[in-house]
PDB file of C-alpha atoms in Angstrom:
ATOM      1  CA  MET A 963      30.778  66.039 -19.352  1.00 47.00           C
ATOM      2  CA  ARG A 964      31.149  63.634 -22.286  1.00 51.00           C
ATOM      3  CA  ARG A 965      32.516  60.999 -19.923  1.00 50.00           C
ATOM      4  CA  VAL A 966      29.502  61.573 -17.626  1.00 39.00           C
ATOM      5  CA  LEU A 967      27.084  61.153 -20.461  1.00 38.00           C
ATOM      6  CA  THR A 968      28.878  58.029 -21.591  1.00 49.00           C
ATOM      7  CA  VAL A 969      28.598  56.447 -18.079  1.00 41.00           C
ATOM      8  CA  MET A 970      25.098  57.410 -17.780  1.00 44.00           C
ATOM      9  CA  ALA A 971      24.266  55.866 -21.047  1.00 42.00           C
ATOM     10  CA  ALA A 972      26.011  52.668 -20.075  1.00 46.00           C
ATOM     11  CA  LEU A 973      24.088  52.517 -16.808  1.00 42.00           C
ATOM     12  CA  ILE A 974      20.840  53.023 -18.579  1.00 44.00           C
ATOM     13  CA  MET A 975      21.695  50.203 -20.965  1.00 50.00           C
ATOM     14  CA  LEU A 976      22.669  47.856 -18.060  1.00 50.00           C
ATOM     15  CA  ALA A 977      19.452  48.642 -16.228  1.00 46.00           C
ATOM     16  CA  ALA A 978      17.417  48.008 -19.388  1.00 42.00           C
ATOM     17  CA  ALA A 979      19.283  44.785 -19.940  1.00 45.00           C
ATOM     18  CA  ALA A 980      18.565  43.749 -16.364  1.00 45.00           C
ATOM     19  CA  ARG A 981      14.973  44.442 -16.676  1.00 50.00           C
ATOM     20  CA  GLY A 982      14.886  42.464 -19.948  1.00 45.00           C
ATOM     21  CA  ALA A 983      16.518  39.595 -18.282  1.00 43.00           C
ATOM     22  CA  VAL A 984      14.001  39.654 -15.404  1.00 43.00           C
ATOM     23  CA  TRP A 985      11.023  39.933 -17.900  1.00 40.00           C
ATOM     24  CA  PHE A 986      12.535  37.010 -19.939  1.00 42.00           C
ATOM     25  CA  ALA A 987      12.872  34.864 -16.790  1.00 47.00           C
ATOM     26  CA  LYS A 988       9.386  35.654 -15.687  1.00 54.00           C
ATOM     27  CA  ARG A 989       7.473  35.651 -18.820  1.00 65.00           C
ATOM     28  CA  THR A 990       4.785  33.073 -19.423  1.00 85.00           C
ATOM     29  CA  VAL A 991       5.570  30.613 -22.193  1.00 92.00           C
ATOM     30  CA  ARG A 992       2.649  29.342 -24.226  1.00 94.00           C
ATOM     31  CA  TRP A 993       3.288  25.637 -24.950  1.00 93.00           C
ATOM     32  CA  ASN A 994       0.670  24.295 -27.392  1.00 90.00           C
ATOM     33  CA  ASP A 995       2.640  21.176 -28.443  1.00 90.00           C
ATOM     34  CA  ALA A 996       0.662  18.202 -27.233  1.00 89.00           C
ATOM     35  CA  ARG A 997       3.172  15.758 -28.529  1.00 92.00           C
ATOM     36  CA  SER A 998       6.425  16.857 -26.738  1.00 93.00           C
ATOM     37  CA  MET A 999       6.365  17.871 -22.973  1.00 94.00           C
ATOM     38  CA  PRO A1000       7.637  21.294 -21.932  1.00 96.00           C
ATOM     39  CA  PRO A1001      11.367  21.272 -20.888  1.00 96.00           C
ATOM     40  CA  PRO A1002      10.699  21.637 -17.126  1.00 96.00           C
ATOM     41  CA  LEU A1003       8.345  18.668 -17.162  1.00 96.00           C
ATOM     42  CA  ALA A1004      11.034  16.603 -19.171  1.00 96.00           C
ATOM     43  CA  ALA A1005      13.479  17.577 -16.469  1.00 97.00           C
ATOM     44  CA  ALA A1006      11.019  16.564 -13.691  1.00 97.00           C
ATOM     45  CA  MET A1007      10.624  13.053 -15.329  1.00 96.00           C
ATOM     46  CA  ARG A1008      14.464  12.620 -15.492  1.00 97.00           C
ATOM     47  CA  ALA A1009      14.813  13.809 -11.831  1.00 97.00           C
ATOM     48  CA  TYR A1010      12.033  11.345 -10.543  1.00 97.00           C
ATOM     49  CA  ALA A1011      13.532   8.581 -12.632  1.00 97.00           C
ATOM     50  CA  LYS A1012      16.887   9.037 -10.721  1.00 97.00           C
ATOM     51  CA  GLY A1013      15.049   9.061  -7.477  1.00 96.00           C
ATOM     52  CA  ASP A1014      15.600  12.929  -6.909  1.00 97.00           C
ATOM     53  CA  ALA A1015      12.158  13.844  -5.668  1.00 97.00           C
ATOM     54  CA  THR A1016      13.270  17.363  -4.623  1.00 97.00           C
ATOM     55  CA  ALA A1017      14.402  18.340  -8.138  1.00 97.00           C
ATOM     56  CA  GLY A1018      11.516  16.703  -9.631  1.00 97.00           C
ATOM     57  CA  LEU A1019       9.044  18.743  -7.643  1.00 98.00           C
ATOM     58  CA  ALA A1020      10.997  21.970  -8.188  1.00 97.00           C
ATOM     59  CA  SER A1021      10.924  21.220 -12.039  1.00 97.00           C
ATOM     60  CA  VAL A1022       7.131  20.749 -11.810  1.00 97.00           C
ATOM     61  CA  ARG A1023       6.611  23.950  -9.897  1.00 97.00           C
ATOM     62  CA  GLU A1024       8.880  25.758 -12.436  1.00 96.00           C
ATOM     63  CA  MET A1025       6.657  24.504 -15.285  1.00 96.00           C
ATOM     64  CA  LEU A1026       3.381  25.497 -13.515  1.00 96.00           C
ATOM     65  CA  ARG A1027       4.792  28.921 -12.779  1.00 96.00           C
ATOM     66  CA  ARG A1028       6.149  29.786 -16.264  1.00 95.00           C
ATOM     67  CA  TYR A1029       4.221  27.726 -18.758  1.00 96.00           C
ATOM     68  CA  ARG A1030       0.660  27.637 -20.161  1.00 95.00           C
ATOM     69  CA  ALA A1031       0.625  24.166 -21.373  1.00 94.00           C
ATOM     70  CA  PRO A1032      -3.033  22.831 -21.412  1.00 93.00           C
ATOM     71  CA  ALA A1033      -2.109  19.399 -22.702  1.00 93.00           C
ATOM     72  CA  TRP A1034       0.459  18.778 -19.885  1.00 95.00           C
ATOM     73  CA  GLU A1035      -0.653  20.757 -16.774  1.00 96.00           C
ATOM     74  CA  ALA A1036      -2.867  18.000 -15.375  1.00 96.00           C
ATOM     75  CA  ARG A1037      -0.245  15.347 -15.929  1.00 96.00           C
ATOM     76  CA  ALA A1038       2.551  17.509 -14.275  1.00 97.00           C
ATOM     77  CA  ARG A1039       0.358  18.129 -11.309  1.00 97.00           C
ATOM     78  CA  VAL A1040      -0.637  14.372 -10.918  1.00 97.00           C
ATOM     79  CA  LEU A1041       2.967  13.382 -11.447  1.00 97.00           C
ATOM     80  CA  ALA A1042       4.248  15.587  -8.530  1.00 98.00           C
ATOM     81  CA  ALA A1043       1.249  14.493  -6.329  1.00 98.00           C
ATOM     82  CA  ALA A1044       1.871  10.920  -6.882  1.00 97.00           C
ATOM     83  CA  HIS A1045       5.505  11.214  -5.891  1.00 98.00           C
ATOM     84  CA  LEU A1046       4.475  13.208  -2.831  1.00 98.00           C
ATOM     85  CA  ALA A1047       2.131  10.470  -1.848  1.00 97.00           C
ATOM     86  CA  ARG A1048       4.864   7.844  -2.417  1.00 97.00           C
ATOM     87  CA  ASP A1049       7.153   9.759  -0.086  1.00 97.00           C
ATOM     88  CA  GLY A1050       4.482  10.112   2.709  1.00 97.00           C
ATOM     89  CA  ARG A1051       4.055  13.826   2.037  1.00 97.00           C
ATOM     90  CA  ASP A1052       0.180  13.659   1.673  1.00 98.00           C
ATOM     91  CA  ARG A1053      -0.458  17.003   3.231  1.00 97.00           C
ATOM     92  CA  GLU A1054       1.528  18.710   0.300  1.00 98.00           C
ATOM     93  CA  ILE A1055      -0.594  17.079  -2.434  1.00 98.00           C
ATOM     94  CA  ILE A1056      -3.198  19.865  -2.213  1.00 98.00           C
ATOM     95  CA  ASP A1057      -0.495  22.424  -2.886  1.00 97.00           C
ATOM     96  CA  VAL A1058       0.136  20.934  -6.354  1.00 97.00           C
ATOM     97  CA  LEU A1059      -3.274  19.628  -7.073  1.00 97.00           C
ATOM     98  CA  PRO A1060      -5.626  22.207  -5.578  1.00 96.00           C
ATOM     99  CA  LYS A1061      -8.672  21.526  -7.753  1.00 94.00           C
ATOM    100  CA  ASP A1062     -10.269  18.642  -9.687  1.00 93.00           C
ATOM    101  CA  VAL A1063      -8.996  17.727 -13.135  1.00 94.00           C
ATOM    102  CA  ALA A1064     -11.408  17.821 -16.053  1.00 94.00           C
ATOM    103  CA  PRO A1065     -13.478  14.714 -16.007  1.00 93.00           C
ATOM    104  CA  ASP A1066     -12.598  13.794 -19.546  1.00 93.00           C
ATOM    105  CA  ASP A1067      -8.813  13.831 -18.765  1.00 95.00           C
ATOM    106  CA  PRO A1068      -7.206  10.420 -18.632  1.00 94.00           C
ATOM    107  CA  VAL A1069      -5.683  11.245 -15.153  1.00 96.00           C
ATOM    108  CA  ALA A1070      -8.918  12.458 -13.668  1.00 97.00           C
ATOM    109  CA  THR A1071      -9.638   9.541 -11.459  1.00 97.00           C
ATOM    110  CA  HIS A1072      -5.952   9.254 -10.184  1.00 98.00           C
ATOM    111  CA  ALA A1073      -6.164  12.953  -9.389  1.00 98.00           C
ATOM    112  CA  MET A1074      -9.353  12.352  -7.390  1.00 98.00           C
ATOM    113  CA  LEU A1075      -7.729   9.688  -5.327  1.00 98.00           C
ATOM    114  CA  LEU A1076      -4.638  11.728  -4.750  1.00 98.00           C
ATOM    115  CA  ARG A1077      -6.709  14.690  -3.613  1.00 98.00           C
ATOM    116  CA  ALA A1078      -8.661  12.320  -1.272  1.00 98.00           C
ATOM    117  CA  ARG A1079      -5.415  11.417   0.316  1.00 98.00           C
ATOM    118  CA  GLY A1080      -4.288  15.023   0.585  1.00 98.00           C
ATOM    119  CA  TRP A1081      -7.473  16.181   2.230  1.00 98.00           C
ATOM    120  CA  LEU A1082      -7.428  13.193   4.475  1.00 98.00           C
ATOM    121  CA  ALA A1083      -3.959  14.241   5.713  1.00 98.00           C
ATOM    122  CA  ARG A1084      -5.372  17.757   6.444  1.00 98.00           C
ATOM    123  CA  GLY A1085      -8.212  16.370   8.369  1.00 97.00           C
ATOM    124  CA  ALA A1086     -10.854  17.221   5.869  1.00 98.00           C
ATOM    125  CA  SER A1087     -12.553  13.847   6.264  1.00 98.00           C
ATOM    126  CA  ASP A1088     -15.956  14.580   4.469  1.00 98.00           C
ATOM    127  CA  ARG A1089     -14.216  15.923   1.481  1.00 98.00           C
ATOM    128  CA  ALA A1090     -11.603  13.054   1.358  1.00 98.00           C
ATOM    129  CA  ALA A1091     -14.413  10.424   1.714  1.00 98.00           C
ATOM    130  CA  ASP A1092     -16.435  11.856  -1.159  1.00 98.00           C
ATOM    131  CA  LEU A1093     -13.400  12.129  -3.491  1.00 98.00           C
ATOM    132  CA  ALA A1094     -12.297   8.593  -2.606  1.00 98.00           C
ATOM    133  CA  ALA A1095     -15.884   7.196  -3.126  1.00 98.00           C
ATOM    134  CA  LYS A1096     -16.028   8.840  -6.619  1.00 97.00           C
ATOM    135  CA  ALA A1097     -12.643   7.297  -7.514  1.00 97.00           C
ATOM    136  CA  ALA A1098     -13.627   3.804  -6.288  1.00 97.00           C
ATOM    137  CA  SER A1099     -16.792   3.899  -8.350  1.00 96.00           C
ATOM    138  CA  SER A1100     -14.997   4.866 -11.610  1.00 95.00           C
ATOM    139  CA  PRO A1101     -15.195   1.808 -14.021  1.00 94.00           C
ATOM    140  CA  GLY A1102     -11.970   0.170 -14.803  1.00 94.00           C
ATOM    141  CA  PHE A1103      -9.915   2.173 -12.203  1.00 96.00           C
ATOM    142  CA  PRO A1104      -6.872   0.114 -11.347  1.00 95.00           C
ATOM    143  CA  ALA A1105      -6.368   1.556  -7.890  1.00 96.00           C
ATOM    144  CA  VAL A1106      -9.866   0.827  -6.678  1.00 97.00           C
ATOM    145  CA  GLU A1107      -8.709  -1.049  -3.591  1.00 97.00           C
ATOM    146  CA  GLU A1108      -6.578   1.903  -2.523  1.00 97.00           C
ATOM    147  CA  ALA A1109      -9.557   4.280  -3.042  1.00 98.00           C
ATOM    148  CA  LYS A1110     -11.788   2.214  -0.930  1.00 98.00           C
ATOM    149  CA  LEU A1111      -9.211   2.015   1.824  1.00 98.00           C
ATOM    150  CA  THR A1112      -8.841   5.727   1.661  1.00 98.00           C
ATOM    151  CA  ARG A1113     -12.594   6.196   1.923  1.00 98.00           C
ATOM    152  CA  ALA A1114     -12.630   3.953   4.828  1.00 98.00           C
ATOM    153  CA  GLN A1115      -9.880   5.913   6.642  1.00 98.00           C
ATOM    154  CA  ALA A1116     -11.844   9.138   5.999  1.00 98.00           C
ATOM    155  CA  LEU A1117     -14.999   7.765   7.274  1.00 98.00           C
ATOM    156  CA  GLU A1118     -13.243   6.568  10.497  1.00 98.00           C
ATOM    157  CA  GLN A1119     -11.527   9.976  10.837  1.00 97.00           C
ATOM    158  CA  GLY A1120     -15.061  11.511  10.545  1.00 97.00           C
ATOM    159  CA  GLY A1121     -16.364   9.162  13.315  1.00 97.00           C
ATOM    160  CA  ALA A1122     -18.271   6.795  11.013  1.00 98.00           C
ATOM    161  CA  TRP A1123     -16.176   3.718  11.763  1.00 97.00           C
ATOM    162  CA  HIS A1124     -19.072   1.244  11.482  1.00 97.00           C
ATOM    163  CA  GLU A1125     -19.529   2.555   7.833  1.00 98.00           C
ATOM    164  CA  ALA A1126     -15.838   2.407   7.380  1.00 98.00           C
ATOM    165  CA  LEU A1127     -15.796  -1.373   8.293  1.00 98.00           C
ATOM    166  CA  LEU A1128     -18.631  -2.057   5.868  1.00 98.00           C
ATOM    167  CA  VAL A1129     -16.616  -0.562   3.169  1.00 98.00           C
ATOM    168  CA  LEU A1130     -13.490  -2.587   4.062  1.00 98.00           C
ATOM    169  CA  ASP A1131     -15.458  -5.874   4.419  1.00 97.00           C
ATOM    170  CA  ALA A1132     -16.701  -5.513   0.884  1.00 96.00           C
ATOM    171  CA  VAL A1133     -13.106  -5.375  -0.547  1.00 96.00           C
ATOM    172  CA  HIS A1134     -12.226  -9.080   0.288  1.00 94.00           C
ATOM    173  CA  THR A1135      -8.344  -8.615   0.186  1.00 96.00           C
ATOM    174  CA  PRO A1136      -5.738  -9.306   2.834  1.00 97.00           C
ATOM    175  CA  THR A1137      -4.837  -5.717   3.011  1.00 97.00           C
ATOM    176  CA  ALA A1138      -8.387  -4.635   3.564  1.00 97.00           C
ATOM    177  CA  ALA A1139      -8.904  -7.424   6.192  1.00 98.00           C
ATOM    178  CA  ILE A1140      -5.812  -6.197   8.125  1.00 98.00           C
ATOM    179  CA  GLU A1141      -6.985  -2.506   7.997  1.00 98.00           C
ATOM    180  CA  ALA A1142     -10.454  -3.623   9.172  1.00 98.00           C
ATOM    181  CA  ALA A1143      -9.109  -5.625  11.902  1.00 98.00           C
ATOM    182  CA  ARG A1144      -6.865  -2.845  13.205  1.00 98.00           C
ATOM    183  CA  MET A1145      -9.928  -0.510  13.023  1.00 98.00           C
ATOM    184  CA  ALA A1146     -12.214  -2.886  14.835  1.00 98.00           C
ATOM    185  CA  ALA A1147      -9.514  -3.327  17.503  1.00 97.00           C
ATOM    186  CA  ALA A1148      -9.076   0.321  17.880  1.00 97.00           C
ATOM    187  CA  HIS A1149     -12.824   0.482  18.708  1.00 97.00           C
ATOM    188  CA  ALA A1150     -12.813  -2.338  21.208  1.00 96.00           C
ATOM    189  CA  ASP A1151     -14.226  -4.976  18.870  1.00 97.00           C
ATOM    190  CA  GLY A1152     -11.546  -7.657  19.534  1.00 96.00           C
ATOM    191  CA  PRO A1153     -13.775 -10.625  18.379  1.00 97.00           C
ATOM    192  CA  GLY A1154     -14.518  -8.735  15.058  1.00 97.00           C
ATOM    193  CA  ALA A1155     -10.752  -8.148  14.605  1.00 98.00           C
ATOM    194  CA  ARG A1156     -10.023 -11.847  15.232  1.00 98.00           C
ATOM    195  CA  ARG A1157     -12.700 -13.073  12.908  1.00 97.00           C
ATOM    196  CA  ARG A1158     -11.596 -10.885   9.954  1.00 98.00           C
ATOM    197  CA  LEU A1159      -7.963 -11.907  10.218  1.00 98.00           C
ATOM    198  CA  VAL A1160      -8.575 -15.559  10.690  1.00 98.00           C
ATOM    199  CA  GLY A1161     -11.028 -15.679   7.786  1.00 97.00           C
ATOM    200  CA  ALA A1162      -8.620 -13.924   5.416  1.00 98.00           C
ATOM    201  CA  LEU A1163      -5.619 -16.098   6.750  1.00 98.00           C
ATOM    202  CA  LEU A1164      -7.261 -19.409   6.007  1.00 97.00           C
ATOM    203  CA  ASP A1165      -8.406 -18.247   2.506  1.00 97.00           C
ATOM    204  CA  ALA A1166      -5.117 -16.522   1.547  1.00 97.00           C
ATOM    205  CA  ASP A1167      -3.559 -17.800  -1.736  1.00 94.00           C
ATOM    206  CA  ASN A1168      -0.210 -16.061  -1.539  1.00 94.00           C
ATOM    207  CA  ASP A1169       2.468 -16.984   1.069  1.00 95.00           C
ATOM    208  CA  GLY A1170       3.480 -13.192   1.503  1.00 96.00           C
ATOM    209  CA  ASP A1171      -0.202 -12.572   2.349  1.00 97.00           C
ATOM    210  CA  VAL A1172      -0.144 -15.448   4.854  1.00 97.00           C
ATOM    211  CA  ASP A1173       2.982 -13.982   6.563  1.00 96.00           C
ATOM    212  CA  ARG A1174       1.332 -10.483   6.834  1.00 97.00           C
ATOM    213  CA  LEU A1175      -1.953 -11.897   8.083  1.00 98.00           C
ATOM    214  CA  ARG A1176      -0.172 -14.313  10.590  1.00 97.00           C
ATOM    215  CA  GLU A1177       1.849 -11.310  11.961  1.00 97.00           C
ATOM    216  CA  ALA A1178      -1.349  -9.243  12.368  1.00 98.00           C
ATOM    217  CA  VAL A1179      -2.901 -12.165  14.204  1.00 98.00           C
ATOM    218  CA  GLU A1180       0.019 -12.451  16.511  1.00 97.00           C
ATOM    219  CA  GLU A1181      -0.096  -8.689  17.203  1.00 97.00           C
ATOM    220  CA  LEU A1182      -3.890  -8.219  17.686  1.00 97.00           C
ATOM    221  CA  VAL A1183      -4.797 -11.632  19.300  1.00 97.00           C
ATOM    222  CA  PRO A1184      -1.864 -12.442  21.711  1.00 96.00           C
ATOM    223  CA  ASP A1185      -3.581 -15.375  23.347  1.00 96.00           C
ATOM    224  CA  THR A1186      -2.804 -18.488  21.127  1.00 95.00           C
ATOM    225  CA  ASN A1187      -5.761 -20.226  22.741  1.00 93.00           C
ATOM    226  CA  THR A1188      -8.313 -17.785  21.336  1.00 96.00           C
ATOM    227  CA  ARG A1189      -6.901 -17.274  17.892  1.00 97.00           C
ATOM    228  CA  LEU A1190      -8.978 -19.854  16.157  1.00 97.00           C
ATOM    229  CA  SER A1191     -12.560 -20.847  17.235  1.00 96.00           C
ATOM    230  CA  SER A1192     -13.725 -24.495  17.473  1.00 95.00           C
ATOM    231  CA  SER A1193     -15.306 -24.144  14.051  1.00 96.00           C
ATOM    232  CA  GLU A1194     -12.219 -22.691  12.526  1.00 97.00           C
ATOM    233  CA  ARG A1195      -9.646 -25.023  14.003  1.00 96.00           C
ATOM    234  CA  PRO A1196     -10.365 -27.980  11.715  1.00 96.00           C
ATOM    235  CA  ARG A1197      -9.641 -25.946   8.717  1.00 97.00           C
ATOM    236  CA  LEU A1198      -6.095 -25.343   9.943  1.00 97.00           C
ATOM    237  CA  ALA A1199      -4.465 -28.576   9.058  1.00 96.00           C
ATOM    238  CA  PRO A1200      -5.815 -28.846   5.544  1.00 97.00           C
ATOM    239  CA  CYS A1201      -4.833 -25.320   4.855  1.00 97.00           C
ATOM    240  CA  ALA A1202      -1.230 -26.038   6.063  1.00 97.00           C
ATOM    241  CA  ARG A1203      -1.283 -29.196   3.929  1.00 97.00           C
ATOM    242  CA  ARG A1204      -2.095 -27.049   0.871  1.00 97.00           C
ATOM    243  CA  TRP A1205       0.871 -24.862   1.606  1.00 97.00           C
ATOM    244  CA  LEU A1206       3.112 -27.844   2.076  1.00 97.00           C
ATOM    245  CA  GLU A1207       2.113 -29.416  -1.148  1.00 96.00           C
ATOM    246  CA  ASP A1208       2.736 -26.247  -2.888  1.00 96.00           C
ATOM    247  CA  GLY A1209       6.355 -26.116  -1.763  1.00 97.00           C
ATOM    248  CA  HIS A1210       5.989 -23.768   1.112  1.00 97.00           C
ATOM    249  CA  ALA A1211       6.937 -25.957   4.103  1.00 97.00           C
ATOM    250  CA  LYS A1212       7.966 -23.024   6.373  1.00 97.00           C
ATOM    251  CA  THR A1213       4.638 -21.236   5.784  1.00 97.00           C
ATOM    252  CA  ALA A1214       2.888 -24.494   6.759  1.00 97.00           C
ATOM    253  CA  VAL A1215       4.909 -24.792   9.996  1.00 97.00           C
ATOM    254  CA  ASP A1216       4.279 -21.118  10.863  1.00 96.00           C
ATOM    255  CA  LEU A1217       0.531 -21.568  10.239  1.00 97.00           C
ATOM    256  CA  LEU A1218       0.246 -24.583  12.476  1.00 97.00           C
ATOM    257  CA  ARG A1219       2.260 -23.083  15.423  1.00 96.00           C
ATOM    258  CA  LEU A1220       0.070 -20.032  15.375  1.00 96.00           C
ATOM    259  CA  VAL A1221      -2.483 -21.745  17.745  1.00 95.00           C
ATOM    260  CA  ARG A1222      -0.002 -23.319  20.156  1.00 94.00           C
ATOM    261  CA  PRO A1223       1.864 -21.723  23.027  1.00 91.00           C
ATOM    262  CA  ALA A1224       5.411 -21.751  22.080  1.00 88.00           C
ATOM    263  CA  GLY A1225       4.542 -24.189  19.232  1.00 87.00           C
ATOM    264  CA  ALA A1226       4.229 -26.985  21.825  1.00 92.00           C
ATOM    265  CA  PRO A1227       3.626 -30.293  20.023  1.00 93.00           C
ATOM    266  CA  SER A1228       1.244 -31.475  22.769  1.00 93.00           C
ATOM    267  CA  ALA A1229      -1.319 -28.835  21.843  1.00 94.00           C
ATOM    268  CA  ALA A1230      -1.589 -30.023  18.282  1.00 94.00           C
ATOM    269  CA  THR A1231      -4.384 -32.212  16.884  1.00 94.00           C
ATOM    270  CA  GLY A1232      -3.353 -35.405  15.265  1.00 93.00           C
ATOM    271  CA  ALA A1233      -3.832 -33.977  11.739  1.00 94.00           C
ATOM    272  CA  GLU A1234      -1.830 -30.919  12.605  1.00 95.00           C
ATOM    273  CA  ALA A1235       1.041 -32.900  14.055  1.00 95.00           C
ATOM    274  CA  LEU A1236       1.356 -35.074  10.948  1.00 95.00           C
ATOM    275  CA  VAL A1237       1.374 -32.209   8.560  1.00 96.00           C
ATOM    276  CA  GLU A1238       4.018 -30.349  10.674  1.00 96.00           C
ATOM    277  CA  ALA A1239       6.143 -33.387  10.968  1.00 95.00           C
ATOM    278  CA  GLU A1240       6.243 -33.804   7.216  1.00 95.00           C
ATOM    279  CA  ALA A1241       6.987 -30.087   6.718  1.00 96.00           C
ATOM    280  CA  LEU A1242       9.951 -30.374   9.184  1.00 96.00           C
ATOM    281  CA  LEU A1243      11.219 -33.288   7.275  1.00 95.00           C
ATOM    282  CA  LYS A1244      11.115 -31.274   4.065  1.00 95.00           C
ATOM    283  CA  LEU A1245      13.000 -28.460   5.809  1.00 96.00           C
ATOM    284  CA  GLY A1246      15.669 -30.927   6.876  1.00 94.00           C
ATOM    285  CA  ARG A1247      14.715 -30.542  10.630  1.00 95.00           C
ATOM    286  CA  VAL A1248      14.313 -34.356  11.318  1.00 92.00           C
ATOM    287  CA  ALA A1249      15.463 -33.914  14.970  1.00 91.00           C
ATOM    288  CA  ASP A1250      12.275 -31.900  15.708  1.00 93.00           C
ATOM    289  CA  MET A1251       9.851 -34.538  14.243  1.00 94.00           C
ATOM    290  CA  GLY A1252       9.733 -37.060  17.136  1.00 93.00           C
ATOM    291  CA  ALA A1253       7.476 -35.184  19.598  1.00 94.00           C
ATOM    292  CA  LEU A1254       5.082 -34.430  16.728  1.00 94.00           C
ATOM    293  CA  LEU A1255       4.958 -38.121  15.553  1.00 92.00           C
ATOM    294  CA  THR A1256       4.227 -39.129  19.309  1.00 92.00           C
ATOM    295  CA  ARG A1257       1.478 -36.574  19.480  1.00 93.00           C
ATOM    296  CA  ALA A1258      -0.067 -37.703  16.187  1.00 90.00           C
ATOM    297  CA  ARG A1259      -0.403 -41.249  17.518  1.00 89.00           C
ATOM    298  CA  GLN A1260      -1.790 -40.046  20.893  1.00 89.00           C
ATOM    299  CA  ALA A1261      -4.311 -37.607  19.537  1.00 86.00           C
ATOM    300  CA  ASP A1262      -5.595 -39.812  16.741  1.00 83.00           C
ATOM    301  CA  PRO A1263      -5.029 -43.623  16.508  1.00 82.00           C
ATOM    302  CA  GLY A1264      -5.827 -43.335  12.787  1.00 80.00           C
ATOM    303  CA  SER A1265      -2.783 -41.357  12.379  1.00 81.00           C
ATOM    304  CA  ASP A1266      -0.520 -44.209  13.132  1.00 81.00           C
ATOM    305  CA  ASP A1267       0.023 -45.297   9.575  1.00 84.00           C
ATOM    306  CA  GLY A1268       0.967 -41.831   8.509  1.00 86.00           C
ATOM    307  CA  ALA A1269       3.305 -41.509  11.601  1.00 86.00           C
ATOM    308  CA  ARG A1270       5.058 -44.766  10.663  1.00 89.00           C
ATOM    309  CA  TYR A1271       5.499 -43.647   7.077  1.00 88.00           C
ATOM    310  CA  LEU A1272       7.213 -40.339   8.161  1.00 91.00           C
ATOM    311  CA  GLU A1273       9.436 -42.300  10.780  1.00 88.00           C
ATOM    312  CA  ALA A1274      10.515 -44.510   7.841  1.00 88.00           C
ATOM    313  CA  ARG A1275      11.376 -41.422   5.772  1.00 89.00           C
ATOM    314  CA  ARG A1276      13.096 -39.827   8.560  1.00 87.00           C
ATOM    315  CA  ALA A1277      15.285 -42.820   9.073  1.00 83.00           C
ATOM    316  CA  ALA A1278      16.116 -43.345   5.423  1.00 77.00           C
TER     317      ALA A1278
END
């Protein structure tokens, strides 16, 4: 009998210990320290820094489940949402960021934009457009361009693509021009797509932007003869010259060949032929200069001096 009682007592103690362990694991921890982050959030930061998004998200969820940390909750939610957005998992953003952050919180505007992306991914276009518009109108917000792009995407998703184009046209960046051109082309406005891309291409001040815009032109305007209008074509040679003088000879060549089938020298203007010939000289491709120099003389007798100068440099 004594042995039975001993065993029963041991079992009761084990059960109590197990319940205590469960309670300890599930208990809510109040974290009022605004200077140091809760341990799960610190673990999430380390995991994200190492590129382990799965562990980072798990740690954030652990913190949200177990901790009451008023000073850190919004930051934890925005941290997880930002990494979900970076990884293309926009639909999951609303799971970790289900409601607006307090307006006076430093991450409130970022939270609005992330929620806009989340609702856009879920097809709630009106909600997404409203949140993105609020984020875009926030003074000093560093991601204002992304907010406007998100708003335009939401407007298009909701059927208001004309309004979406107005939003994009007001941004004046290569990214917005490409987005607007794709949107216009998707709605059978080929001339509008071409005009936006070419305008941005001729005004671009970064060679990386030139490459992106040129590739978009090649994709959306496959006919080389219609890529530049008669009023735009005279701007091409000076634009290429500027890139050549800035040390970007290949960018200059790529620009000039954009309007000619297979880059045929015979389709170049005299000014274009001279600029391209000089660019090829700087690239060490002297064997390709001859046809362009001949074309420069044929297309513009006034280019003869420039052609002779480049001939002399080629022969030197």
